[in-house]
Tab-separated table of C-alpha atoms in Angstrom:
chain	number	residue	atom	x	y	z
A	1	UNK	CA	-5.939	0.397	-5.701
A	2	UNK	CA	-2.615	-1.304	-5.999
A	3	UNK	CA	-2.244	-2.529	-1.938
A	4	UNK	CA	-4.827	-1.194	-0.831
A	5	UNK	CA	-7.181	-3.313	-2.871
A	6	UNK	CA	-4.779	-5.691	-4.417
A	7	UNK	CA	-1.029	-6.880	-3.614
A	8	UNK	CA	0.471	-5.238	-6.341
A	9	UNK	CA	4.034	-7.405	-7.024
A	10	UNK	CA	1.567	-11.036	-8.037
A	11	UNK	CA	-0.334	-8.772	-10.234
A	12	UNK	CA	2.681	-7.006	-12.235
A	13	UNK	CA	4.492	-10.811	-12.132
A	14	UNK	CA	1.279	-12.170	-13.976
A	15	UNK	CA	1.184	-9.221	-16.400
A	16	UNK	CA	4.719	-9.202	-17.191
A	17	UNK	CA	4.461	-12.850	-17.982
A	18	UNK	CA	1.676	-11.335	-20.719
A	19	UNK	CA	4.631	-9.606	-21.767
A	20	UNK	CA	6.626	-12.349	-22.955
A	21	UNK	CA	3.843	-14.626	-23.855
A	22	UNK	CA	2.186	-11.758	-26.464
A	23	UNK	CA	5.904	-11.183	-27.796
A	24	UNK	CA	6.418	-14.813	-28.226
A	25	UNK	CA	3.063	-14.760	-30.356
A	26	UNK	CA	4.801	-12.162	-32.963
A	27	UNK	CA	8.026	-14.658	-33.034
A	28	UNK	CA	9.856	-12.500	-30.028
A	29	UNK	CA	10.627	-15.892	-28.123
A	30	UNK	CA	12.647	-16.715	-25.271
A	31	UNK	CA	12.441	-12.763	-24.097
A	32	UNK	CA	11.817	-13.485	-20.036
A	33	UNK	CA	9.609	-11.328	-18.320
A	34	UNK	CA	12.891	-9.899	-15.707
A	35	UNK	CA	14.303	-8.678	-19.074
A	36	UNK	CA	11.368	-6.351	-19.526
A	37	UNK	CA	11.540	-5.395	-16.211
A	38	UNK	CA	15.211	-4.634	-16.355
A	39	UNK	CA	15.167	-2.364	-19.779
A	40	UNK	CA	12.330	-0.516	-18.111
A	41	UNK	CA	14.549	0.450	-15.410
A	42	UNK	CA	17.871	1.339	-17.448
A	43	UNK	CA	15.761	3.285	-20.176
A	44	UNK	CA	13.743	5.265	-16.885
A	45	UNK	CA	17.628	5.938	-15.223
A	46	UNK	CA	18.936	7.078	-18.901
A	47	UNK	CA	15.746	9.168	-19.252
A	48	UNK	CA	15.810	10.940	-15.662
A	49	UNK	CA	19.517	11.496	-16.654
A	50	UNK	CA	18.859	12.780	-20.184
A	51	UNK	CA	16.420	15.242	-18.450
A	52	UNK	CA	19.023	16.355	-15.772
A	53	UNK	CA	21.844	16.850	-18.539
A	54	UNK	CA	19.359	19.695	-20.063
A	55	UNK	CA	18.355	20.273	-23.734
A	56	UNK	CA	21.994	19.805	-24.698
A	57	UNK	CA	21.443	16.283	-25.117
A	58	UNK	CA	19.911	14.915	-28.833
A	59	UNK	CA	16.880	13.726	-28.875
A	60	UNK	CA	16.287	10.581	-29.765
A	61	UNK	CA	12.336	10.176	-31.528
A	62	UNK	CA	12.027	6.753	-30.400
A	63	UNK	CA	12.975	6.815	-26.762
A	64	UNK	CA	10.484	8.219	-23.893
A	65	UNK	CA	10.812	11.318	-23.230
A	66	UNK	CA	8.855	11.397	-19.833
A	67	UNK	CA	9.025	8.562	-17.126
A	68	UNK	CA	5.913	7.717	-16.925
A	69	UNK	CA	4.692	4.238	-16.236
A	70	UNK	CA	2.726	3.525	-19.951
A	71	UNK	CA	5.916	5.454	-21.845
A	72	UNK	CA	8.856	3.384	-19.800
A	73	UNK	CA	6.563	0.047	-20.916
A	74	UNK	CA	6.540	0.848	-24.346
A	75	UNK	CA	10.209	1.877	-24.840
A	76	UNK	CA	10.948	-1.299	-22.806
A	77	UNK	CA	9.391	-3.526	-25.268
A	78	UNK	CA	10.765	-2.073	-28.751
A	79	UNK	CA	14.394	-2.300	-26.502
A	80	UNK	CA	13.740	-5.650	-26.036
A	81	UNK	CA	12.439	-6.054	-29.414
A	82	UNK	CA	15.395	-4.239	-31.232
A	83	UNK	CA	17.862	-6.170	-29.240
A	84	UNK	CA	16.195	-9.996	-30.242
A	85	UNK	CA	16.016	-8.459	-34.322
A	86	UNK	CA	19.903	-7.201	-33.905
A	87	UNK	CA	21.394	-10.282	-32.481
A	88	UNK	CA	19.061	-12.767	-35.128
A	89	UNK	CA	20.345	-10.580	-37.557
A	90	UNK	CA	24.131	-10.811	-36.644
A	91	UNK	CA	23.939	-14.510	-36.193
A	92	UNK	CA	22.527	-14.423	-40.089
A	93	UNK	CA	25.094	-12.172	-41.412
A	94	UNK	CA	27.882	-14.079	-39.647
A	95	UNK	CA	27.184	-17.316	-40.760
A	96	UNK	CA	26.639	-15.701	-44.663
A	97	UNK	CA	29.910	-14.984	-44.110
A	98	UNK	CA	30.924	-18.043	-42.601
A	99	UNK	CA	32.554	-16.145	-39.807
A	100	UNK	CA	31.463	-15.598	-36.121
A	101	UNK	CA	29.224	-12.727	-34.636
A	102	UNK	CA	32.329	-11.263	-32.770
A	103	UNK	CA	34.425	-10.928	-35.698
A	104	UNK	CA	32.098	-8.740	-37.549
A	105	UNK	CA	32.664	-5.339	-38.409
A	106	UNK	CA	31.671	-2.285	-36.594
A	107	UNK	CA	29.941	-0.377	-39.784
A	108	UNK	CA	27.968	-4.319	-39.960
A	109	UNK	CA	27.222	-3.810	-36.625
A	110	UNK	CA	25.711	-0.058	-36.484
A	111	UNK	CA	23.940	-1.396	-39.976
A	112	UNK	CA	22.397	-4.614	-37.811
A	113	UNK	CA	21.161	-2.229	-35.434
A	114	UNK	CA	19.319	0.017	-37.780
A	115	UNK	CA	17.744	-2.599	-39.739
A	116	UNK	CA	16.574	-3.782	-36.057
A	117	UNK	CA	15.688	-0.552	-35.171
A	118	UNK	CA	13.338	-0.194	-38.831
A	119	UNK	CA	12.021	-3.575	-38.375
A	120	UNK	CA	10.406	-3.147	-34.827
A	121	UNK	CA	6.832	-1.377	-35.443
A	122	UNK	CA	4.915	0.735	-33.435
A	123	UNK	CA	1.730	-1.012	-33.789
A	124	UNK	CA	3.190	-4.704	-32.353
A	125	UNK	CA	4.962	-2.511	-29.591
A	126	UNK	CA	1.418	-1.315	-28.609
A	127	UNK	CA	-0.017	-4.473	-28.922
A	128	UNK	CA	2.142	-6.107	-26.600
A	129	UNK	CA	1.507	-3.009	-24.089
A	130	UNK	CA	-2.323	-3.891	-24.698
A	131	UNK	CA	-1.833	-7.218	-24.206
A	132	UNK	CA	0.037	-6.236	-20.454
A	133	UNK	CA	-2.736	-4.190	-19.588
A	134	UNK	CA	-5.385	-6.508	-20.286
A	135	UNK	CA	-3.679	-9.012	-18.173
A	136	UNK	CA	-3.154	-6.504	-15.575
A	137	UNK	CA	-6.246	-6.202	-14.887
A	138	UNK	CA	-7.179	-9.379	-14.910
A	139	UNK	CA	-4.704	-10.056	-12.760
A	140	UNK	CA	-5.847	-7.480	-10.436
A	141	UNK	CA	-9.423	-8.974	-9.739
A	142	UNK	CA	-7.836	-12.624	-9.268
A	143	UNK	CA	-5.861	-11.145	-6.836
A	144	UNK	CA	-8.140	-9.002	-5.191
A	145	UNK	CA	-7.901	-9.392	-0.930
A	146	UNK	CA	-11.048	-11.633	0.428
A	147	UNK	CA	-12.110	-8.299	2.229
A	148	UNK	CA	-12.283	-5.956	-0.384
A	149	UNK	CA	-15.719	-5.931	-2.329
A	150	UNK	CA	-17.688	-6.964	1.252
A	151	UNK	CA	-15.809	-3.433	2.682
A	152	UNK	CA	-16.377	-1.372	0.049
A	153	UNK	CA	-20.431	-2.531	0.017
A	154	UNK	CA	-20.686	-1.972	3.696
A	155	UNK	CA	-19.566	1.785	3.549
A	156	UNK	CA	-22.092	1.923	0.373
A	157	UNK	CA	-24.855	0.141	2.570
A	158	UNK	CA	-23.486	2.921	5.696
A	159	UNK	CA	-23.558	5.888	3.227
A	160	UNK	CA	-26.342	5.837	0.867
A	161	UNK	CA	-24.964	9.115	-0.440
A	162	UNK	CA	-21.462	8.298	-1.143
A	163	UNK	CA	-18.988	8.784	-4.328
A	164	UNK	CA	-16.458	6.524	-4.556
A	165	UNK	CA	-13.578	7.451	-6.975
A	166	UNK	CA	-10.131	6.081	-7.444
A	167	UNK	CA	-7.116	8.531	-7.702
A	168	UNK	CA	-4.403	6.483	-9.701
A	169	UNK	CA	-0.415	7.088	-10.269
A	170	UNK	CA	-0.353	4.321	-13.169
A	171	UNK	CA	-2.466	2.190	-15.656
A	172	UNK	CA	-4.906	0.613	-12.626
A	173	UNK	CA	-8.162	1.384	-13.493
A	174	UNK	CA	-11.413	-0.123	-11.756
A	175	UNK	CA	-13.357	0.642	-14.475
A	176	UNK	CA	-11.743	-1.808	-16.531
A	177	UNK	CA	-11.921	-4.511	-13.496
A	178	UNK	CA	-15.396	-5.285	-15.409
A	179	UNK	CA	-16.206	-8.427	-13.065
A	180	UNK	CA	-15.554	-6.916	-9.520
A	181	UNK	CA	-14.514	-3.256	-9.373
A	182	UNK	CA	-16.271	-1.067	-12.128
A	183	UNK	CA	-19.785	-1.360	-10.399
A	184	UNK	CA	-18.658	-0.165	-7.371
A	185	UNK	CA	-16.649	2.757	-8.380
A	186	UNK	CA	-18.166	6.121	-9.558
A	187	UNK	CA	-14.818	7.689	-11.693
A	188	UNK	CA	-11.447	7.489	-11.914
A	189	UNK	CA	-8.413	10.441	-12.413
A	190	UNK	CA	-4.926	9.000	-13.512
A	191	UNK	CA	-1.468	10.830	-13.073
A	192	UNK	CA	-0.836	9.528	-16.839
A	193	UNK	CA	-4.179	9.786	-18.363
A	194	UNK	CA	-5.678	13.590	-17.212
A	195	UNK	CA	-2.403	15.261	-17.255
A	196	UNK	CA	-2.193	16.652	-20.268
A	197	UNK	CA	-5.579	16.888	-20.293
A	198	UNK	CA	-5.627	19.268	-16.887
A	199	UNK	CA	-2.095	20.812	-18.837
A	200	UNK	CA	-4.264	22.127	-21.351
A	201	UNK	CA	-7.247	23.061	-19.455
A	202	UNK	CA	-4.649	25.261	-17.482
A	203	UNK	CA	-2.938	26.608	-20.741
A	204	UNK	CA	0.249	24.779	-19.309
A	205	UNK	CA	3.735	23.116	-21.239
A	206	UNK	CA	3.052	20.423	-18.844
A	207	UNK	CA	3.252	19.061	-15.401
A	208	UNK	CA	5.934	17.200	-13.410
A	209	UNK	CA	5.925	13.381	-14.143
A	210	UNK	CA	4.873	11.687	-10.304
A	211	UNK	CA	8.633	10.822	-9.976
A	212	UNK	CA	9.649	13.823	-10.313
A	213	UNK	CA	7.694	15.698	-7.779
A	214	UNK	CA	9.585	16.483	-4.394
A	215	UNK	CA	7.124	18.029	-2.288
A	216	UNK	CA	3.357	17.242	-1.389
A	217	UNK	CA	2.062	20.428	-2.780
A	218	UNK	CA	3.212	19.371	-6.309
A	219	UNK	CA	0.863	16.474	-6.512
A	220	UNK	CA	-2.397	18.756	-5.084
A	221	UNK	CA	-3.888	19.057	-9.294
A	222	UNK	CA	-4.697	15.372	-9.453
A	223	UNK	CA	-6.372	16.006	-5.975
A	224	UNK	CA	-8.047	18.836	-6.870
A	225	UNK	CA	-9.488	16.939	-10.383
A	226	UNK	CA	-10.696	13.995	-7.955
A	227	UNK	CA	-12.785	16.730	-5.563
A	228	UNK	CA	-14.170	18.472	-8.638
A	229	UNK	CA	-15.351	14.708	-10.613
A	230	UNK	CA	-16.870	13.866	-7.308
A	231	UNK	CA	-18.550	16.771	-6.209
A	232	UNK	CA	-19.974	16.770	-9.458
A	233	UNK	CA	-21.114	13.375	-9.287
A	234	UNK	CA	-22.809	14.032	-6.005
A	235	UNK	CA	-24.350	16.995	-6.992
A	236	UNK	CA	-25.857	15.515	-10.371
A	237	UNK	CA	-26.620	12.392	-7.845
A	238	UNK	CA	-28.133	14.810	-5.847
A	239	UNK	CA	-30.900	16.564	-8.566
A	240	UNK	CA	-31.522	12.897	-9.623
A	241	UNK	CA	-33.085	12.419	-6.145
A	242	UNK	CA	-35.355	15.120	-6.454
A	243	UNK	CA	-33.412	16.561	-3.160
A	244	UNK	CA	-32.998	19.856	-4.517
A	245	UNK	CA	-34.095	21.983	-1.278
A	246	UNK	CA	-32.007	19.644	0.913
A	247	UNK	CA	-28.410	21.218	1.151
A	248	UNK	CA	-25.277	18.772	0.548
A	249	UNK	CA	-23.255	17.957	3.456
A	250	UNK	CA	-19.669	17.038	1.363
A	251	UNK	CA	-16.905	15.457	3.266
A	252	UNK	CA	-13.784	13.928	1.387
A	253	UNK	CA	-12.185	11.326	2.801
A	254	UNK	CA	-8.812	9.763	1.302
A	255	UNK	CA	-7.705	6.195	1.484
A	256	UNK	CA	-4.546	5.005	0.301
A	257	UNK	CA	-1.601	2.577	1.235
A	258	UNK	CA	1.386	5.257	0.377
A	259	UNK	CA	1.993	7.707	2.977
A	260	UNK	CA	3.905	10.535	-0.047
A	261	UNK	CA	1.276	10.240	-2.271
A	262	UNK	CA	-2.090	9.208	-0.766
A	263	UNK	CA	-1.689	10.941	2.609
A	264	UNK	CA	0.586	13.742	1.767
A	265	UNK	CA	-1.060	15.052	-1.472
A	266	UNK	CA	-4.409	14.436	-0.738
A	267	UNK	CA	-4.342	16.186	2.679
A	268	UNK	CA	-2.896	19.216	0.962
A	269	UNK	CA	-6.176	19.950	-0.201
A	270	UNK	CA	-8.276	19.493	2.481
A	271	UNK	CA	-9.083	15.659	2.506
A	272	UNK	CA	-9.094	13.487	5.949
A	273	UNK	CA	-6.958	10.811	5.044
A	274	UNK	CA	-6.903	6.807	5.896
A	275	UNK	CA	-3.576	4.897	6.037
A	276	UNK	CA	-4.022	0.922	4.833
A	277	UNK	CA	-1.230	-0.246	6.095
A	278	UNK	CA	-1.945	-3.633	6.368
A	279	UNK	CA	-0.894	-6.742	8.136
A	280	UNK	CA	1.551	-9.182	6.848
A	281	UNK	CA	-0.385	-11.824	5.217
A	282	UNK	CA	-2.084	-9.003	2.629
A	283	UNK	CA	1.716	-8.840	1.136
A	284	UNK	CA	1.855	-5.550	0.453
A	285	UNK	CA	5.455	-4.950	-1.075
A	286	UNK	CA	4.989	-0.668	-1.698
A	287	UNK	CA	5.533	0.626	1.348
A	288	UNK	CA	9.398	-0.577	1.440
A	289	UNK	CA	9.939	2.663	-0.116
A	290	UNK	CA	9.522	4.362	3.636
A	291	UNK	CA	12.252	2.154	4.052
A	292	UNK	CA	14.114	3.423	1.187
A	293	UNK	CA	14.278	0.342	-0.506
A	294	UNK	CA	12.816	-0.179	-3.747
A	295	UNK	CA	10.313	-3.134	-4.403
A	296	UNK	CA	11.546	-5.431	-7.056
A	297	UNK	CA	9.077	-5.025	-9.734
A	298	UNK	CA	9.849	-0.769	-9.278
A	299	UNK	CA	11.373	0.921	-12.142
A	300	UNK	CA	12.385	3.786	-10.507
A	301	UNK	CA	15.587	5.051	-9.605
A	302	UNK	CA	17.158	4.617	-6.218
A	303	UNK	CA	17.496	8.805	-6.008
A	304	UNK	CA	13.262	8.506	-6.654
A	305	UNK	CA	12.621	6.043	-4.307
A	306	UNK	CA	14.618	8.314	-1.223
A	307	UNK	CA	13.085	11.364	-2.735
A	308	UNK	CA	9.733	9.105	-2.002
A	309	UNK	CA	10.929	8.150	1.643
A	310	UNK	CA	11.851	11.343	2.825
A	311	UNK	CA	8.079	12.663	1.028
A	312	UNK	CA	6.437	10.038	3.005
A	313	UNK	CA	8.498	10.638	6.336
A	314	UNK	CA	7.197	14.548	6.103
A	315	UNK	CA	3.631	13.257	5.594
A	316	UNK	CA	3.505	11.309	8.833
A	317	UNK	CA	1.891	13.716	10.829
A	318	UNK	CA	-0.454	14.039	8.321
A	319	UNK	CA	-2.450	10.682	8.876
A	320	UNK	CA	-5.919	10.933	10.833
A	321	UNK	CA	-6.343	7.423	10.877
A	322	UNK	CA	-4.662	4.099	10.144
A	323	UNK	CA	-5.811	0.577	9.846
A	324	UNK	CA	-4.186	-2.897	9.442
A	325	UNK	CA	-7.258	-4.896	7.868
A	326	UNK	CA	-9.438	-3.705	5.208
A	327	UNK	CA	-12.983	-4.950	7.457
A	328	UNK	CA	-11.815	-2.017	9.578
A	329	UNK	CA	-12.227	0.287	7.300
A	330	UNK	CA	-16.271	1.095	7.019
A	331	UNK	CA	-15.620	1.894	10.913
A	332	UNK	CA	-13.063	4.107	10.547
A	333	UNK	CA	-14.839	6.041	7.990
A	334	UNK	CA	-17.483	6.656	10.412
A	335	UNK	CA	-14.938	7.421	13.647
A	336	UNK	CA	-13.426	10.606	11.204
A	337	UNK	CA	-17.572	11.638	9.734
A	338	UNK	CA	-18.212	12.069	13.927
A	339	UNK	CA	-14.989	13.978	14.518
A	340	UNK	CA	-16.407	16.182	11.911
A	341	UNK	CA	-19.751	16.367	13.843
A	342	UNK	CA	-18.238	17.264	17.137
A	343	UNK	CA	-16.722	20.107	15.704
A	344	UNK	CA	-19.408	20.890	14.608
A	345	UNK	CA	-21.220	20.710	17.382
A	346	UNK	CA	-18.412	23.036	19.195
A	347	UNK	CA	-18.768	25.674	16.455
């Protein structure tokens, strides 16, 4: 979705500015949207860290304990939160005591910070994270390339037949893109959102958060979820036809702007797999990361984002076809459905 669809650095600009707008509606002003950006990456380095250090390390119930994208959001905002409470309180408490902020205490000081710390409540943390989201998405179908809904009808007008799912790392979610997206999509499957869910369904602690994983193979369950939702859908598609003595020709085909993730975890499950790597006036700002350079808006560490380079340099080979303007896409669809013909034909 995000650059393959969408440019995703406008879109999380516009819905960090929802940030600071919903936080200056609870009387959290001046808090700039960078900030929130910032505290998300320091609280995902302290976390990767915290998790490196082992279970020696106290846990703290208020901080993330994964680094996921929805968990690193939330903590962001109560930091940013805690911190605007703490210093209005210190400027208070200074000028009761007719003194300035620096000369205070440290016991005032560790007592500032739990009052701010008390004070900050869950509920306005998760409304600002709703009000993000909602703004995200919105954000998403303003910004959503010329090309995109006219491409994605073409390969439904090519393919009667076809499912059309999206695989997600983070909070993007067509079905919630009510005005362009959701009728065009059949399903979704999110990292965040059908991990624990596939963790309990496999009687597991837990899987690896995305940023975590080092190797294509570790990302294959999310794959595997997509391939069972849609050959479900097409089978259930299928009865609804009435075509029950006509046998199901399934073919998965993966499309995706990231080379790791898209290319390399979906072809470890058998998918044939589509590169968007677009030209330069669709502004796509992700794949700087096979560069080893991380986009601004990233909150991942620098260690991630080579961990992600050196994921997407193995999964090179692993690209059956590439294209550089989504229009070219219905096409190249039906160049990979004839390779699978021809073989075929030669078995």
């Amino acid at each position: 979705l995000d650059d393959t669809l969408s440019p995703i650095e406008p879109v999380l600009n516009e819905a960090n500015s929802a940030f600071s707008q919903a936080m200056s509606n609870f009387g959290y002003t001046g808090i700039q949207p960078s900030e929130i950006v910032e505290a998300g990456k320091e609280i995902r380095a302290q976390v990767s860290a915290d998790g490196e250090a082992g279970s020696s390390v106290a846990v703290d119930p208020l901080k993330p304990t994964t680094v996921n994208h929805k968990e690193i959001r939330l903590a962001a905002i109560r930091k940013e939160m805690e911190q605007f409470i703490l210093k209005t309180k210190l400027r208070q408490t200074a000028a009761d005591w007719a003194t300035d902020v620096e000369d205070l205490t440290a016991p005032v000081r560790k007592s500032a910070e739990k009052w701010a710390r008390t004070t900050v409540h869950s509920s306005v943390v998760q409304a600002v994270y709703n009000a993000w989201e909602m703004e995200r998405h919105h954000a998403a179908e303003r910004h959503l390339y010329p090309d995109a809904i006219p491409t994605i009808k073409q390969i439904q007008a090519d393919h009667p037949n076809v499912i059309i799912g999206a695989v997600t790392d983070g909070s993007a979610n067509p079905m919630l893109m009510v005005f362009s997206l959701m009728p065009l999509f059949d399903f979704t499957v999110s990292w965040e959102d059908d991990m624990g869910e596939m963790a309990r369904m496999q009687q597991m602690e837990q899987f690896k958060e995305l940023s975590e994983v080092d190797k294509s193979d570790g990302l294959s369950w999310i794959y595997r979820l997509a391939v069972e939702k849609g050959k479900e859908m097409s089978m259930l598609n299928h009865e609804m036809k009435h075509e029950d003595d006509e046998e199901i020709e399934w073919c998965w085909i993966h499309v995706g702007d990231d080379l790791a993730y898209d290319v390399g975890g979906s072809a470890t499950i058998g998918a044939k797999t589509i590169l968007v790597e677009l030209a330069p006036e669709y502004g796509q700002t992700a794949k700087m990361r096979f560069q080893g350079e991380r986009p601004e808006w990233a909150t991942e560490t620098m260690e991630q984002t080579e961990n992600h380079r050196k994921m997407a340099m193995n999964a090179v080979e692993k690209v059956d076809a590439k294209i550089n303007h989504l229009r070219q896409l219905p096409e190249a669809i039906k160049e990979l459905l004839k390779g699978d013909d021809d073989d075929e034909d030669e078995d």
